[in-house]
CSV table of C-alpha atoms and ligand atoms in Angstrom, one decimal:
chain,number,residue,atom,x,y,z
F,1,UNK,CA,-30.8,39.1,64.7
F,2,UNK,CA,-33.1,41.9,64.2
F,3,UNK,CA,-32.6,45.2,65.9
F,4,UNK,CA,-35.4,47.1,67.7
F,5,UNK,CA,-36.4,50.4,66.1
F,6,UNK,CA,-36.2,53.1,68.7
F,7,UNK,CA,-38.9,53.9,70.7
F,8,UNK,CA,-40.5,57.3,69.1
F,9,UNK,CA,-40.0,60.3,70.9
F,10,UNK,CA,-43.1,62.6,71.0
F,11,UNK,CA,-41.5,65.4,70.9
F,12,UNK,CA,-40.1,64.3,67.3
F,13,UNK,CA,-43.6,62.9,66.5
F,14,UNK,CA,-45.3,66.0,67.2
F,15,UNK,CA,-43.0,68.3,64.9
F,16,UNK,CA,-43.3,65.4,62.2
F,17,UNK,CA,-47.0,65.3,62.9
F,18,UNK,CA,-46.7,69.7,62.3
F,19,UNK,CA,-45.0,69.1,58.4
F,20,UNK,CA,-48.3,67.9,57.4
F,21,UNK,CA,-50.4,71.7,56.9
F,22,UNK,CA,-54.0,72.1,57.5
F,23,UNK,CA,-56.8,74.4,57.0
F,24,UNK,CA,-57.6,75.6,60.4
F,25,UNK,CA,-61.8,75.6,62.0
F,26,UNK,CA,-64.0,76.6,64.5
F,27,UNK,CA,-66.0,73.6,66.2
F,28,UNK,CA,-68.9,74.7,67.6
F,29,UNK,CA,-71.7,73.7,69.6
F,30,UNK,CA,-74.6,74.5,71.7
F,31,UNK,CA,-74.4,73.4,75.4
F,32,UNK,CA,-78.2,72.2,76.8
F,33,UNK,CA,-78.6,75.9,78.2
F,34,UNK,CA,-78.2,76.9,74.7
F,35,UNK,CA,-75.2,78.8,75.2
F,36,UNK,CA,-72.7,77.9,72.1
F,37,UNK,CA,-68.9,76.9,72.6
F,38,UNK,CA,-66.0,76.8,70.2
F,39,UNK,CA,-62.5,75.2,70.0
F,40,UNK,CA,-60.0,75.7,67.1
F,41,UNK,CA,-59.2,72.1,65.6
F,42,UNK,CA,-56.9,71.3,62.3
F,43,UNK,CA,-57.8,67.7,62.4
F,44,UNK,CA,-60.9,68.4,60.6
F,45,UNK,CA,-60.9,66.0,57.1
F,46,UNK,CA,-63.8,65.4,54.5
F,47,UNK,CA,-64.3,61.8,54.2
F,48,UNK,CA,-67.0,60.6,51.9
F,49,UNK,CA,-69.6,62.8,49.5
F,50,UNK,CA,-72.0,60.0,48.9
F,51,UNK,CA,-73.4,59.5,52.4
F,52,UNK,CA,-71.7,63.1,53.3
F,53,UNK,CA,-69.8,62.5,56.0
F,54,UNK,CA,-67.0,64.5,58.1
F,55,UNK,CA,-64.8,64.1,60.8
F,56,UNK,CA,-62.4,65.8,63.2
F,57,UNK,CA,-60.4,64.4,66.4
F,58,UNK,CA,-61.0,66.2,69.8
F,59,UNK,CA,-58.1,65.7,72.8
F,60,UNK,CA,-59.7,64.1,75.9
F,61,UNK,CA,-57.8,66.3,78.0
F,62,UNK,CA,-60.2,69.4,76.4
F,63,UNK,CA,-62.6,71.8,78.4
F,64,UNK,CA,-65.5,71.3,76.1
F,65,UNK,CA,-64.1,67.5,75.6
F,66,UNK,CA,-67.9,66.7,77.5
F,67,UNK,CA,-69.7,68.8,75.5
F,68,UNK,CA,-68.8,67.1,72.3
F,69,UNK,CA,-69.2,63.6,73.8
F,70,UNK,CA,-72.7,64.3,74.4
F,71,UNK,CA,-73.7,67.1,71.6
F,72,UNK,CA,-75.7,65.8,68.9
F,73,UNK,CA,-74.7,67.9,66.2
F,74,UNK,CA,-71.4,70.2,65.6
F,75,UNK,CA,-70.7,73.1,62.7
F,76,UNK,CA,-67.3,73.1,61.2
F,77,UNK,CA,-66.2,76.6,60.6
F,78,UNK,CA,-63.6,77.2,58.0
F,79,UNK,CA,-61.4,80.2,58.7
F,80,UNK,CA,-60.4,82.1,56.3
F,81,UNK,CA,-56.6,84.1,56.2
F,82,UNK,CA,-56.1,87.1,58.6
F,83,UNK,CA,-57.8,85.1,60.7
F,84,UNK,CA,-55.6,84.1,63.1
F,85,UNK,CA,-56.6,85.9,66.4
F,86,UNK,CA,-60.0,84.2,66.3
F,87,UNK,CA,-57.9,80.9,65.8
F,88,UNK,CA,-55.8,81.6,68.8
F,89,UNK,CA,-59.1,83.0,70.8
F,90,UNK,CA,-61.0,79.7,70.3
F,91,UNK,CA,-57.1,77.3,71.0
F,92,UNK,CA,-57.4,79.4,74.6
F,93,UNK,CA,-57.2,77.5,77.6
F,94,UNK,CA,-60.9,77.1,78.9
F,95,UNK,CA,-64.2,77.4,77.9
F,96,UNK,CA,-64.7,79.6,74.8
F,97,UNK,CA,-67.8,80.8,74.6
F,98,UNK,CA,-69.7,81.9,71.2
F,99,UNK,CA,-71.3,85.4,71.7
F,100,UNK,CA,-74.5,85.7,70.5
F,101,UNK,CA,-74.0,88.8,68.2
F,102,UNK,CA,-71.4,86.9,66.0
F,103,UNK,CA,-72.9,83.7,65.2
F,104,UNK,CA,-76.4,82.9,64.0
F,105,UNK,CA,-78.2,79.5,64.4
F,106,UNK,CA,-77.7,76.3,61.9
F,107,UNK,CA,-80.3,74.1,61.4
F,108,UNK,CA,-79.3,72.4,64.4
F,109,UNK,CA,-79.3,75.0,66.4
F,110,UNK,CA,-75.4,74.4,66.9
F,111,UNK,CA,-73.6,77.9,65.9
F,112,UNK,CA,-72.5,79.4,62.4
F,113,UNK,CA,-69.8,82.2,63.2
F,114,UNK,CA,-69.8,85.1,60.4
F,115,UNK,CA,-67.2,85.6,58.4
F,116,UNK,CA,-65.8,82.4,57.3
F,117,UNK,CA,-65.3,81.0,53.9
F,118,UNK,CA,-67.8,77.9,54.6
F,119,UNK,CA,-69.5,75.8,57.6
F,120,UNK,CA,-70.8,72.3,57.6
F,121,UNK,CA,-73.8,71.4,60.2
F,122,UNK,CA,-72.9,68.0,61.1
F,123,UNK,CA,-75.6,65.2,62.7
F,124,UNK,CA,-72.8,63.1,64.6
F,125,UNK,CA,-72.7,59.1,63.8
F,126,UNK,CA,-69.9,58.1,65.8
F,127,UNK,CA,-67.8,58.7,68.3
F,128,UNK,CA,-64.6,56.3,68.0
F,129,UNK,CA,-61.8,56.6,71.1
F,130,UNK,CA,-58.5,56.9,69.0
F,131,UNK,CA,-55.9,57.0,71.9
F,132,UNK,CA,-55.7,60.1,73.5
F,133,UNK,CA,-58.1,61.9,71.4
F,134,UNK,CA,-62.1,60.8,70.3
F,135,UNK,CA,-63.0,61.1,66.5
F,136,UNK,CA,-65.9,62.3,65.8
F,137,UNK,CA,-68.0,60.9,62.7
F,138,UNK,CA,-70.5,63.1,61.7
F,139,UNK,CA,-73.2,63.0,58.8
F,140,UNK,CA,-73.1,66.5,56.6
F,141,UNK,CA,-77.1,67.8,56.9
F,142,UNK,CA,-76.6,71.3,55.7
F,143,UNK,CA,-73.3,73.9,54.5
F,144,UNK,CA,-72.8,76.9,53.2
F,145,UNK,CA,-69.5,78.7,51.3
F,146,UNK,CA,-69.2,82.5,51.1
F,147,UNK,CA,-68.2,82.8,47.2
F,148,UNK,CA,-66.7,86.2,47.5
F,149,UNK,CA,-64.6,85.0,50.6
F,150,UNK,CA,-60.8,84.9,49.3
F,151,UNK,CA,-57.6,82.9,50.9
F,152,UNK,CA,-57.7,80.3,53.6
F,153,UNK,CA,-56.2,80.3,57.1
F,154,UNK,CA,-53.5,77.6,56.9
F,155,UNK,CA,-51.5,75.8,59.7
F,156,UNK,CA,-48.5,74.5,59.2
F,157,UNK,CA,-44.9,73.6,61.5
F,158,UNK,CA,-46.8,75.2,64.7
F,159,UNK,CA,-47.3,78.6,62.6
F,160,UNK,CA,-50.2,80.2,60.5
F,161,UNK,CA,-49.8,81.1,57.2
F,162,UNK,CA,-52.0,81.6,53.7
F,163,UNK,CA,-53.5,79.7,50.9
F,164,UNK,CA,-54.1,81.5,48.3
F,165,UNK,CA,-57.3,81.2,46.4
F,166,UNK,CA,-56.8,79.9,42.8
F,167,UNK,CA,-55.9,82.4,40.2
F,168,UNK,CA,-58.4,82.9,37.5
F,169,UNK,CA,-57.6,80.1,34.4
F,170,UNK,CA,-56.3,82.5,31.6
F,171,UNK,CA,-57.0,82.0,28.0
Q,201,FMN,C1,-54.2,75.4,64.9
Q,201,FMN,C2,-54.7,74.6,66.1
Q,201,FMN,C3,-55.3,73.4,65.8
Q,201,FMN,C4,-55.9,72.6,66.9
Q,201,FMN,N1,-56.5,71.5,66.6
Q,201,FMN,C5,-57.1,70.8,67.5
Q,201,FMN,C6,-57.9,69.6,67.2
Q,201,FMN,O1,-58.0,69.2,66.1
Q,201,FMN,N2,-58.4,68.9,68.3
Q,201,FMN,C7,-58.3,69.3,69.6
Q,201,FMN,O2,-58.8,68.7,70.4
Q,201,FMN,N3,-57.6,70.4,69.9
Q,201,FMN,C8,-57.0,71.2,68.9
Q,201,FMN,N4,-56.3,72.3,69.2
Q,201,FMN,C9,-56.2,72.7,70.6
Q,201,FMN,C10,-57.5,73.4,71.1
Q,201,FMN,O3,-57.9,74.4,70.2
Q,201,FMN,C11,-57.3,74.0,72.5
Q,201,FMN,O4,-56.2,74.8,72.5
Q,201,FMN,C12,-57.0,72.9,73.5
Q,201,FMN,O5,-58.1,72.1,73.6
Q,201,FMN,C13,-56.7,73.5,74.9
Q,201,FMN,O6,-57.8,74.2,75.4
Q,201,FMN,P1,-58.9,73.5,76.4
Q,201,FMN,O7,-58.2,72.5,77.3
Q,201,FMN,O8,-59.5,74.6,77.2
Q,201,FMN,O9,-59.9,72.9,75.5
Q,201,FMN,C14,-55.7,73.1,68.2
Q,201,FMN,C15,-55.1,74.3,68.5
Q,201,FMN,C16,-54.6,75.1,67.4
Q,201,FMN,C17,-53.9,76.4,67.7
């Protein structure tokens, strides 16, 4: 006779979902105003160099859920560590606007935020309903890394912490 697992508690599947640690981003985007938006997302992943292709997972419960379901484009911008008030600014509750003094445009026109340690203009591809989230598949078309930028902005059992650039190779 076999014995039925227990159903999963998503309390437990959340904290064993938070073991896994992450870089941490900005998504942003340009509304068709032309006012840019933001939201702070860890699902961010790189998925293939040769086409370039990205991807990160958006809750369909978000504020700027719509605005990613019909933008064409998105930058990923990677956070680098100290960063964490901007992280937390852009996880807020409601619509997080980009000011126009600390971004500047992408080729897209979707925003680049200063002071990151790289972005990624993304063409999006796909938009796949995963659940309670929407992944969204997007083609690399142009990046950019700040070489002198240091450590990253980590996230990792529901805290931020640090990943520290490699040391030089000695010898
Ligand atoms: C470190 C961190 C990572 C997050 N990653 C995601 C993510 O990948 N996708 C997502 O939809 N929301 C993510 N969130 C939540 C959003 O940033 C935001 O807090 C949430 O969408 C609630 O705000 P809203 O309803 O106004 O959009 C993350 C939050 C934090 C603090």
């Amino acid at each position: 006779m076999s014995t039925e697992p227990p159903p999963l508690r998503s309390e437990l599947l959340r904290q064993v979902f938070g073991t896994f640690a992450t870089g941490v981003t900005v998504v942003t985007a340009r509304d068709s105003a032309g006012a840019g938006h933001g939201l702070t997302a860890n699902s961010f992943t790189s998925v293939s160099l040769d086409p370039p292709l990205v991807l990160w997972c958006i809750g369909d419960r978000s504020d700027a859920f719509e605005l990613f379901m019909t933008s064409p484009s998105y930058v990923v911008n990677i956070l680098p560590a100290g960063d964490e008030a901007r992280a937390l600014r852009f996880a807020g509750k409601g619509d997080q606007q980009v000011a126009g003094d600390e971004s500047r445009a992408a080729p897209s026109g979707a925003p680049v935020l200063g002071g990151t340690l790289a972005w990624l203009d993304c063409a999006v591809r796909e938009r796949i309903v995963a659940g309670d989230h929407v992944i969204l598949l997007a083609e690399v078309t142009a990046c950019g890394l700040d070489e002198s930028a240091g450590d990253g902005l980590t996230y990792f059992r529901s805290r931020f912490g640090r990943a520290a650039a490699p040391l030089p190779v000695s010898g």
